[in-house]
Short mmCIF file of C-alpha atoms in Angstrom, two decimals:
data_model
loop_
_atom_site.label_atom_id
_atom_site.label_comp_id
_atom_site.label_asym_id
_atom_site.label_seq_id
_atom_site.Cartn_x
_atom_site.Cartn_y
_atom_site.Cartn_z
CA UNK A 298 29.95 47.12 -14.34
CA UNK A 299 27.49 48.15 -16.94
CA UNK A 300 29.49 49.42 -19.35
CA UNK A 301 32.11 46.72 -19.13
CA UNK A 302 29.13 44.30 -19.99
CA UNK A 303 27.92 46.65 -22.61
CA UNK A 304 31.66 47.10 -24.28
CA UNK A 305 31.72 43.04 -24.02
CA UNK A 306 28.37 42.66 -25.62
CA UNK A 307 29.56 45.16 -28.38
CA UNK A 308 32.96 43.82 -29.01
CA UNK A 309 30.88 39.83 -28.66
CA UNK A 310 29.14 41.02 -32.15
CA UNK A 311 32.29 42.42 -33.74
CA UNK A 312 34.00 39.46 -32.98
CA UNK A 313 31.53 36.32 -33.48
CA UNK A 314 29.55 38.04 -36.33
CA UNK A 315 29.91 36.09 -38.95
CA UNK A 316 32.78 38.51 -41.23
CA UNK A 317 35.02 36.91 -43.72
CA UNK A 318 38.36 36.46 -42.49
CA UNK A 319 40.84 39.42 -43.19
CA UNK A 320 43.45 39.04 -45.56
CA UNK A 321 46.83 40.67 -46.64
CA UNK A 322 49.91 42.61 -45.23
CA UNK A 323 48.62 44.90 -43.02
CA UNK A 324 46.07 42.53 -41.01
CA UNK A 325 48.98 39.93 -40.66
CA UNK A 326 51.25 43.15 -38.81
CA UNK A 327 48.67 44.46 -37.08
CA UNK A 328 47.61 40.98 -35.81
CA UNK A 329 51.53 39.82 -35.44
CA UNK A 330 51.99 42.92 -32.99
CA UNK A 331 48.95 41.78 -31.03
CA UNK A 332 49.91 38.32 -30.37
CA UNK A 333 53.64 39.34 -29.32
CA UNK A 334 52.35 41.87 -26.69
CA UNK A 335 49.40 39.43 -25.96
CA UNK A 336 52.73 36.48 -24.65
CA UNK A 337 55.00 38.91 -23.78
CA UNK A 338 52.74 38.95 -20.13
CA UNK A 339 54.44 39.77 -16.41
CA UNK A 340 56.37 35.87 -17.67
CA UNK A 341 57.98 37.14 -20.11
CA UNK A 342 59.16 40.36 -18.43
CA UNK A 343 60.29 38.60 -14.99
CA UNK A 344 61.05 35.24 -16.19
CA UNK A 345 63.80 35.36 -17.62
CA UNK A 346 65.37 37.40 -14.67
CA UNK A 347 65.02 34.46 -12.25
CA UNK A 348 66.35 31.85 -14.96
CA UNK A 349 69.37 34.52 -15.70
CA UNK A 350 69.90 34.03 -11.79
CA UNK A 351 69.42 30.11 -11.50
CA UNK A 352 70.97 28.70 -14.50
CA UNK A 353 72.90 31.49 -16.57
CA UNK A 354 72.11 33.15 -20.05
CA UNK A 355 71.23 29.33 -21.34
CA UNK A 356 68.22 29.56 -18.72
CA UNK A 357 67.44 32.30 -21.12
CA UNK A 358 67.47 30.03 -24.32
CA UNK A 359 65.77 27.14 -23.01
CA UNK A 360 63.10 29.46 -22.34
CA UNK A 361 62.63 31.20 -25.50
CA UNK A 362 63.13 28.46 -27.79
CA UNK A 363 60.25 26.32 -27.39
CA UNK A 364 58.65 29.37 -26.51
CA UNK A 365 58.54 31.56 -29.65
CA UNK A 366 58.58 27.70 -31.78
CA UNK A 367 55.36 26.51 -29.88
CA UNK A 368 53.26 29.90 -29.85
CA UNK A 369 54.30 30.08 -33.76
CA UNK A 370 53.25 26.75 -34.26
CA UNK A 371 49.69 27.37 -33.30
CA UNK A 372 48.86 28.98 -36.20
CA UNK A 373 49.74 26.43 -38.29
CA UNK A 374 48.53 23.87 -36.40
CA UNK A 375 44.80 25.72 -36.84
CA UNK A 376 45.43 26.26 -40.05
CA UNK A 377 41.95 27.26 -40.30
CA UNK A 378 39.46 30.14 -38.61
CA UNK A 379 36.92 27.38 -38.47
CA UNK A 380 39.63 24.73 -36.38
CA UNK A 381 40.13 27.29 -33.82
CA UNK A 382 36.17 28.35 -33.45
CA UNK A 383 35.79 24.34 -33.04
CA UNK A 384 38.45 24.43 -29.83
CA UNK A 385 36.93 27.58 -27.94
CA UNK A 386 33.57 26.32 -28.73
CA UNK A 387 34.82 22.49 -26.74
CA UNK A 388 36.84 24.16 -24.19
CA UNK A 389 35.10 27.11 -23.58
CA UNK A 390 35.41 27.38 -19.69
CA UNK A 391 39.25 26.11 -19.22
CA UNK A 392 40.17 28.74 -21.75
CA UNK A 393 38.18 31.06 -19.39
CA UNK A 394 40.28 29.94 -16.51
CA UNK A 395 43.49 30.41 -18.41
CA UNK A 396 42.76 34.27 -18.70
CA UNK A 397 41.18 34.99 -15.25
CA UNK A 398 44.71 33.18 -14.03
CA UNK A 399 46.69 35.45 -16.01
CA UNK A 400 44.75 38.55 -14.96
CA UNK A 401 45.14 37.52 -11.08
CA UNK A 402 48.74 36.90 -12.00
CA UNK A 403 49.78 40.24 -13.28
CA UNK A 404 47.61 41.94 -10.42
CA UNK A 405 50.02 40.25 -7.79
CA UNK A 406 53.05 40.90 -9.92
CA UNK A 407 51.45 44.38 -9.95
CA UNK A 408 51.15 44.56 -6.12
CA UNK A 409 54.24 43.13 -5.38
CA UNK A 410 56.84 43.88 -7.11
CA UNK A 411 56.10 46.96 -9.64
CA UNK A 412 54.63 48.63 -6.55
CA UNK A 413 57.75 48.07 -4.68
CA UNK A 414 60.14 49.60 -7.23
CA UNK A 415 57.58 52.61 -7.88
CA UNK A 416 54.80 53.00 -5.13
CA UNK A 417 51.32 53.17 -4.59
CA UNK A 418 50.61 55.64 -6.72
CA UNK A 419 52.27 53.97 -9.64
CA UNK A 420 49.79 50.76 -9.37
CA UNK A 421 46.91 53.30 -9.29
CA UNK A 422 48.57 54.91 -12.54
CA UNK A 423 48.73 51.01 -13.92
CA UNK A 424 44.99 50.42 -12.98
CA UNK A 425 44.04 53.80 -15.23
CA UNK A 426 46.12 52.24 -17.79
CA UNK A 427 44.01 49.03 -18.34
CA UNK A 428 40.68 50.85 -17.92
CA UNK A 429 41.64 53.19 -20.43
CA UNK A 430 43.09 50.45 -23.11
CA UNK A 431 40.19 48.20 -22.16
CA UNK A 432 37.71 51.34 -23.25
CA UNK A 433 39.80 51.67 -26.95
CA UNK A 434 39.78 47.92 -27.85
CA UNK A 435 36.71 47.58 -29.16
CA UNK A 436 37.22 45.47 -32.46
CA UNK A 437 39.61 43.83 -33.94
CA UNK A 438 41.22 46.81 -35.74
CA UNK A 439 40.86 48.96 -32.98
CA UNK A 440 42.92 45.99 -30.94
CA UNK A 441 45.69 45.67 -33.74
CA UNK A 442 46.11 49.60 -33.99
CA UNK A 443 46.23 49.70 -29.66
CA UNK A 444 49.22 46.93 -30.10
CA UNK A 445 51.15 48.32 -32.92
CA UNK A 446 51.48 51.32 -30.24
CA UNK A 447 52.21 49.49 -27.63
CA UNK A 448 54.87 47.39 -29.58
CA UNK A 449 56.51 51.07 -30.57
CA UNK A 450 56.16 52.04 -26.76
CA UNK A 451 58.11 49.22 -25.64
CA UNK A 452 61.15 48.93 -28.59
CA UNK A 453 61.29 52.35 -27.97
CA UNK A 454 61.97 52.43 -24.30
CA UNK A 455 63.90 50.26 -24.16
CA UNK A 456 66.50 50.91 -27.15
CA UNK A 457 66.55 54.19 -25.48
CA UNK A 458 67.55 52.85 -22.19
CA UNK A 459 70.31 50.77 -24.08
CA UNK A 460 71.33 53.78 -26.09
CA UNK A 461 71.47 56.26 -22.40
CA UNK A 462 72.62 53.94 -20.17
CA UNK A 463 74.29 50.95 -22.02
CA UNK A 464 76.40 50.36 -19.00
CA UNK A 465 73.87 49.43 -16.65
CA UNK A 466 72.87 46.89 -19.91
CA UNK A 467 73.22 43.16 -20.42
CA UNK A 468 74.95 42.17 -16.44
CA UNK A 469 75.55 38.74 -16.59
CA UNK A 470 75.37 38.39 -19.89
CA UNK A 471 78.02 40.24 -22.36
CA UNK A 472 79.31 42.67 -19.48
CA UNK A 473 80.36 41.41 -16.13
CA UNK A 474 79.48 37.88 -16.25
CA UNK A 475 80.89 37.16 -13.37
CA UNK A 476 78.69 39.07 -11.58
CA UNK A 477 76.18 36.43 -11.57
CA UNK A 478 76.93 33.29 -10.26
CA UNK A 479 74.06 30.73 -11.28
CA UNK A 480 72.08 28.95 -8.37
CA UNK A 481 71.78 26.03 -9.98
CA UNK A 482 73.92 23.96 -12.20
CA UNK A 483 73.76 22.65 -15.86
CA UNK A 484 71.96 19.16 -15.03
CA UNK A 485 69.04 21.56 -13.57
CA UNK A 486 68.54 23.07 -16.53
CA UNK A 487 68.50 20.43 -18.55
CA UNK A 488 65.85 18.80 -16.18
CA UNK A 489 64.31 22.24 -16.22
CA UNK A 490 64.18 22.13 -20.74
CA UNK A 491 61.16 19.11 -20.19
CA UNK A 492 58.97 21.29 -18.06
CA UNK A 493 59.49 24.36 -20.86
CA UNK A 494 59.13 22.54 -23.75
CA UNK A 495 55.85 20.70 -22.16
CA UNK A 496 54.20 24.12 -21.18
CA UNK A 497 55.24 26.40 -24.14
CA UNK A 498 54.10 24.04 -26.56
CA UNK A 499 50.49 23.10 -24.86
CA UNK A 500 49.84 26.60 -23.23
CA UNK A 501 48.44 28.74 -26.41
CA UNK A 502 45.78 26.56 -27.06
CA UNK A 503 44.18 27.88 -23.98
CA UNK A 504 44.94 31.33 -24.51
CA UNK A 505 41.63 33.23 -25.78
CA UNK A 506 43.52 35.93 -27.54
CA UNK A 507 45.28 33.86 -29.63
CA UNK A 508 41.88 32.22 -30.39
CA UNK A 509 40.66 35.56 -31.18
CA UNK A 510 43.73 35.96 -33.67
CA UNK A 511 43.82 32.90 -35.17
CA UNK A 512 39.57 33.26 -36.16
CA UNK A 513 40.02 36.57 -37.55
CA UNK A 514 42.65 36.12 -40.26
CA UNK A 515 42.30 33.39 -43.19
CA UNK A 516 44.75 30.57 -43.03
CA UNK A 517 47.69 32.25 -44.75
CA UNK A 518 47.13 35.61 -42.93
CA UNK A 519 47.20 33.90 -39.57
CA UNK A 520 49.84 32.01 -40.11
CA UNK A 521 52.11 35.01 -41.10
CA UNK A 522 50.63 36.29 -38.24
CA UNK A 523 51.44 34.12 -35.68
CA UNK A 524 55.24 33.08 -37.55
CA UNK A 525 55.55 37.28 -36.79
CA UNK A 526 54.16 37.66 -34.24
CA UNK A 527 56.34 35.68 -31.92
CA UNK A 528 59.42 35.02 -34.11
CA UNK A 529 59.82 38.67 -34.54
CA UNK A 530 57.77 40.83 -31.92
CA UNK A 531 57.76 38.37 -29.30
CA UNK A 532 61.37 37.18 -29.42
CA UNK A 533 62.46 41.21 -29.59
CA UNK A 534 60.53 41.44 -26.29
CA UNK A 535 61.89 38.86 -24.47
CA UNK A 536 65.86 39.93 -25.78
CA UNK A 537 64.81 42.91 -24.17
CA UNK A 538 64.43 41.26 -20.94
CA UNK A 539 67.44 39.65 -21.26
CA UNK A 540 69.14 43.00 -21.84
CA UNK A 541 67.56 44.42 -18.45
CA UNK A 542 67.68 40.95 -16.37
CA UNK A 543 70.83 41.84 -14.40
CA UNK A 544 70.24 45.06 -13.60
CA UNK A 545 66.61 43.81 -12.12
CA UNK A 546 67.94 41.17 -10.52
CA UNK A 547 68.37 42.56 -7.06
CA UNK A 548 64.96 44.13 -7.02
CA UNK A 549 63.73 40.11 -6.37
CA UNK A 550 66.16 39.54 -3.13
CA UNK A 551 64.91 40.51 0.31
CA UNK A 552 67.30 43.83 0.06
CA UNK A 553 67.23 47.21 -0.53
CA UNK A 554 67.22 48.03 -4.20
CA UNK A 555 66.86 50.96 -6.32
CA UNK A 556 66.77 51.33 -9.91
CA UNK A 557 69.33 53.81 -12.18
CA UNK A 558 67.68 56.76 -12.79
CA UNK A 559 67.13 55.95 -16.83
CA UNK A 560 66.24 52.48 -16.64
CA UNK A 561 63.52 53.39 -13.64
CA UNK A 562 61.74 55.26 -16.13
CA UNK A 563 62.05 52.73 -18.73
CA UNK A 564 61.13 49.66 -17.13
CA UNK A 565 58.55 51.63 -15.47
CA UNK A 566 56.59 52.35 -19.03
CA UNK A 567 57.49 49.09 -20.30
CA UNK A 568 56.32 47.22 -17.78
CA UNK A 569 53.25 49.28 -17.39
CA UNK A 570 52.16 49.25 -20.63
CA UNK A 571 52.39 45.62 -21.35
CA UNK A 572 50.68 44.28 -18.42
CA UNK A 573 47.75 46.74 -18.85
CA UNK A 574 47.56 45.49 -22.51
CA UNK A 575 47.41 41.81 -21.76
CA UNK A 576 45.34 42.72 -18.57
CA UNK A 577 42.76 44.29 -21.03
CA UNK A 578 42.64 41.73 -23.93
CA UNK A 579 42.26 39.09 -21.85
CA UNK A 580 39.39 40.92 -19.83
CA UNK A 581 37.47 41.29 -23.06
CA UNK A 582 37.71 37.51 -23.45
CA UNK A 583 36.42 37.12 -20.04
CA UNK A 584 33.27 39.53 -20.41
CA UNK A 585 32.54 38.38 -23.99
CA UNK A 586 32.69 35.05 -23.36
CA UNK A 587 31.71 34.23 -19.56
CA UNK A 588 28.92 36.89 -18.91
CA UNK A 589 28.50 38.98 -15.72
CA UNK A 590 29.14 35.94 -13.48
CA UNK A 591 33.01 36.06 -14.94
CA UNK A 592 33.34 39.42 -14.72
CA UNK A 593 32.85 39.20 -11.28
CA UNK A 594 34.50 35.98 -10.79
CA UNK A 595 37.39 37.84 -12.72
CA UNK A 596 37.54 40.95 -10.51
CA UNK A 597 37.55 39.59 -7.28
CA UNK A 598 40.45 37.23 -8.26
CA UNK A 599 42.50 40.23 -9.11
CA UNK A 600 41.58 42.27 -6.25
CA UNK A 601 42.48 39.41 -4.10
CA UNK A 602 45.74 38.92 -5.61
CA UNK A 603 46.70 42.53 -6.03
CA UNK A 604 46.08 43.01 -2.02
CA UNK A 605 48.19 39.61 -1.54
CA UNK A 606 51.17 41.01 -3.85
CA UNK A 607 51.06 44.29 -1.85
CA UNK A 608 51.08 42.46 1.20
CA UNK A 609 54.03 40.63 0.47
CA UNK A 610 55.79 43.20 -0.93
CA UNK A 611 55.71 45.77 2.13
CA UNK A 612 58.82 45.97 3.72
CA UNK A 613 58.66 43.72 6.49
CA UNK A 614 59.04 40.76 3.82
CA UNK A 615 61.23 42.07 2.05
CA UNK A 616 63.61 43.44 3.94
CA UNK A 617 65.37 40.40 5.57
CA UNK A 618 69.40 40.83 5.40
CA UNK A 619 69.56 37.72 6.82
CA UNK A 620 68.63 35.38 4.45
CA UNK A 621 70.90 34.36 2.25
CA UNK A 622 71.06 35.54 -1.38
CA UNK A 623 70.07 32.91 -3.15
CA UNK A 624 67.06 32.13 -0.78
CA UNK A 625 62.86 32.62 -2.42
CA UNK A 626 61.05 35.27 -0.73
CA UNK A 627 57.56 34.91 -0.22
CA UNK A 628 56.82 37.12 -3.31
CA UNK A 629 58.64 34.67 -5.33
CA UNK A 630 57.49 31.33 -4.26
CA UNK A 631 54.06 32.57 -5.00
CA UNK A 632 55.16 34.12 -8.22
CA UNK A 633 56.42 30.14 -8.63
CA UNK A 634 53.08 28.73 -7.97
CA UNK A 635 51.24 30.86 -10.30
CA UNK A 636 53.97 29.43 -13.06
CA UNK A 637 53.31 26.25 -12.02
CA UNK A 638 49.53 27.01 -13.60
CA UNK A 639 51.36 27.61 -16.79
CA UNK A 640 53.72 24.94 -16.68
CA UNK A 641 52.12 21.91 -15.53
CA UNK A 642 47.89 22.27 -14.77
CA UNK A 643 47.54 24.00 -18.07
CA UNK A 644 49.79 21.71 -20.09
CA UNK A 645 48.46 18.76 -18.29
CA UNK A 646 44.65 19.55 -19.69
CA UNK A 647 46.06 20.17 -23.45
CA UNK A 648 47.78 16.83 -22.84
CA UNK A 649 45.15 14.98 -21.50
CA UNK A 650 41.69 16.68 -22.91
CA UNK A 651 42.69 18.37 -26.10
CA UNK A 652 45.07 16.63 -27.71
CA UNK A 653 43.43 14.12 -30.58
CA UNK A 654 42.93 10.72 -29.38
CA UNK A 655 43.34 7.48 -31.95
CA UNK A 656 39.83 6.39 -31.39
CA UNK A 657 36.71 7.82 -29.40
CA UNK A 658 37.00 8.93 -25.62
CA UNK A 659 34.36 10.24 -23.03
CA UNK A 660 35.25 14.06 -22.72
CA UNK A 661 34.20 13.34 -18.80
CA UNK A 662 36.47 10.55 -18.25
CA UNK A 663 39.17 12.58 -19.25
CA UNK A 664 38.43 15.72 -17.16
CA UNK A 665 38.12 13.30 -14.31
CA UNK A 666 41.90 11.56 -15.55
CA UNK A 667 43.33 15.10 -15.66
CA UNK A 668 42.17 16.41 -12.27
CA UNK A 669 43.78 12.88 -11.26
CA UNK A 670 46.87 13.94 -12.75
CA UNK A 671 46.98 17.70 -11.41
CA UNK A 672 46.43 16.66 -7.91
CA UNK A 673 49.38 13.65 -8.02
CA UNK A 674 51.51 16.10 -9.99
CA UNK A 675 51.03 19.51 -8.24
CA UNK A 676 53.39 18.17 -5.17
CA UNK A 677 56.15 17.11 -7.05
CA UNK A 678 55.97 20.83 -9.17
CA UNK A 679 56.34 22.38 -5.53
CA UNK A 680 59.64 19.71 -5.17
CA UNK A 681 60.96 20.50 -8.65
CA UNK A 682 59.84 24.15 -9.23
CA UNK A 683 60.25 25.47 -5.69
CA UNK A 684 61.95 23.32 -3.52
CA UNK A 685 64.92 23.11 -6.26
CA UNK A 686 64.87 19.53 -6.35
CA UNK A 687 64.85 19.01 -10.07
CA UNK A 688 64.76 15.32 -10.53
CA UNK A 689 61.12 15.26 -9.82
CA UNK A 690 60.46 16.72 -13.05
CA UNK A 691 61.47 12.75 -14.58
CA UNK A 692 58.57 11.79 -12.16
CA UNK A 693 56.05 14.34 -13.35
CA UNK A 694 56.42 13.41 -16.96
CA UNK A 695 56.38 9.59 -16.50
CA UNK A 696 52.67 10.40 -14.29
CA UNK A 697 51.74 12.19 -17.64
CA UNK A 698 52.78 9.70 -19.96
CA UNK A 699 51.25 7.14 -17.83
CA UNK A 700 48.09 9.29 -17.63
CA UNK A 701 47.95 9.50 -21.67
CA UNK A 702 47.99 5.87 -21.73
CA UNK A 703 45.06 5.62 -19.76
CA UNK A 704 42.76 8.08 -21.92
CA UNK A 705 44.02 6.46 -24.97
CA UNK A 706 42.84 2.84 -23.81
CA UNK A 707 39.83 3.89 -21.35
CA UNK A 708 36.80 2.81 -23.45
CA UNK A 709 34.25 6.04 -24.24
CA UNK A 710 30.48 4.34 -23.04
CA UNK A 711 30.93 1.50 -20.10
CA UNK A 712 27.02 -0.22 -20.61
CA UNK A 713 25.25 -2.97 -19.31
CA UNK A 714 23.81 -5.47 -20.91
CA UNK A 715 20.58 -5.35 -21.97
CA UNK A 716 18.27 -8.11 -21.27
CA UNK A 717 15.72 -8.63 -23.80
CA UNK A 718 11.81 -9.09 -23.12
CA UNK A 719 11.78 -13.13 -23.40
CA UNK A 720 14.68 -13.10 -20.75
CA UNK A 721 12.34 -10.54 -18.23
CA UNK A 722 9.23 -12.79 -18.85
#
């Protein structure tokens, strides 16, 4: 635990000293290939699988639509090192609960379902992984050059898997669409385009690393970054998915499942490699910016739900012929819940505490407004996001427009009057 305070203290004066912003081609790649693999995440590479399986290849385009448009838009948005500093500097400890989230996220994703496919020994492998790319990004160069490889890594891969195995490539989507018969129908997914718009476009303001990006690079820089980053590296990431979705498919039912032989290895690097880079950037953010308390905080979380994932990943919960196959196993309804994080308690503080106001507000009031909101709203997620029942998401938004209201017209000070000393006497 020493030296991961140590590495955060070091990387803390790399990062906050006060440098001029970099500038020019390369900084704008090697910064474009960090935020792609930064939001490519264990979302990005499961996602899309489950929306291939509820609504069809369009689940696929709702998703990355407002997705690459509203992590893009970021940078533009800040259009300046000194905006973004201002935001982290405001929101300092929800931004730390957006990456101690994600890390707990991809440690149950870890557990469940990537040791599944490949074993104990294969999350053990993972674990070495992050340590190891946690130990090489130390500054921001070293994190661009660590990215740029792990970009190559995952292109790589998975053209070669295409190029080996191209008939176990794109099920359900230009091959054998019939193989896939969508558990939900088109009014769903339009319900479901609110919820993705909402969280795609709210959700990188939280996100640390993008922060970290967008302070590092002058305006123009950035911006070419982030336009890059996810219109380019980002979006190839997620096609990838979509090229592997039906052939992973099965691996979330309660059955028996084993990869082809190729794409086991592929998917097995790709997958590996990704996490343990997000893992590790957002780790830094965590020790740099929270201290040894959110370290800790941090490392219990994914302890806790790596052991949870493995739990419900062993093979008395998975192994169920009886349910039918378009039933959630337990692995993922909670892989649901933690997307619920992303897709309405996340969005919901953007919405309600970040976003500019037309006149003065108490920053309290509105915490207090949005935990208001995330308790009213966090049922009817369950309703909409689990339960299938996709109307609720007309009830969610109406709670959040109400909600937005409310800050808007809540006055900032409530005082009493004062009495002057003639009254008193």
């Amino acid at each position: 635990m020493t030296g991961l305070t140590g590495a955060s203290r070091a990387h803390q004066a790399d990062a906050d000293g006060h440098q001029a912003p970099q500038r020019g081609a390369l900084p704008a790649v090697l910064w474009a290939c960090f935020l792609g693999c930064s939001w490519t995440w264990i979302i990005g590479m499961v996602f899309p699988v489950l929306l291939l399986r509820d609504y069809g290849p369009w689940g696929w385009v709702v998703f990355a639509v407002p997705n690459v448009l509203g992590a893009a838009a970021m940078g533009v948005v800040l259009g300046k090192p000194a905006w973004s500093a201002r935001l982290v500097e405001r929101h300092r400890d929800m931004g730390l609960r957006f990456s101690e989230v994600t890390i707990a996220y991809h440690a149950f994703v870890l557990g469940w379902l990537m040791m599944r496919l490949w074993g104990l020994w294969f999350a053990a492998s993972a674990i070495g992984v992050i340590l190891i790319l946690y130990s090489r990004i130390r500054g921001d160069r070293s994190a661009g050059i660590v990215a740029v490889i792990v970009t190559l890594a995952s292109l790589v891969w998975l053209g070669g898997g295409w190029w080996l195995s191209p008939d176990d490539a794109w099920v359900g989507v230009f091959r054998e669409q019939s193989a896939i018969t969508p558990r939900l129908g088109l009014l769903d997914l339009i319900l479901f385009a609110p919820a993705a718009v909402l969280g795609f476009l709210c959700c990188p303001y939280l996100d640390l690393t993008f922060h970290r990006a967008r302070m590092a690079t002058a305006p123009l820089t950035g911006m070419a970054a982030f336009v890059l980053g996810f219109g380019v590296v980002f979006l190839a990431m997620i096609v990838g998915t979509l090229m592997y979705a039906g052939l992973l498919l099965p691996a979330l039912s309660p059955r028996p499942f084993e990869l082809p032989q190729t794409w086991n290895v592929v998917l097995s690097v790709h997958l590996t490699v990704q996490l343990a880079f997000t893992v590790a950037i957002h780790a830094h953010e965590v020790a740099r910016r929270g201290g040894a308390g959110a370290i800790w905080r941090m490392v219990g979380l994914a302890a806790a739900a790596l052991l949870v994932g493995w739990w419900v990943g062993i093979p008395p919960a998975v192994s169920n012929a009886g349910s039918p196959p378009t039933s959630l196993t337990t692995g993922e309804v909670i892989y649901r819940l933690f997307l619920l994080a992303y897709g309405l308690v996340f969005p919901a503080y953007v919405w309600l505490c970040m976003l500019p106001t037309l006149r003065p507000t108490n920053p309290r009031t509105r915490r207090a407004i949005f935990v208001f909101g995330a308790l009213v709203c966090l049922p009817m997620g369950w309703l909409f996001f689990i339960g299938g029942r996709s109307a609720w998401i007309i009830a969610i938004v109406a709670v959040l427009a109400a909600l937005r209201i409310i800050v808007e017209t809540t006055p900032r000070f409530v005082e009493a009057p004062v009495q002057s000393r003639d009254a008193d006497a």
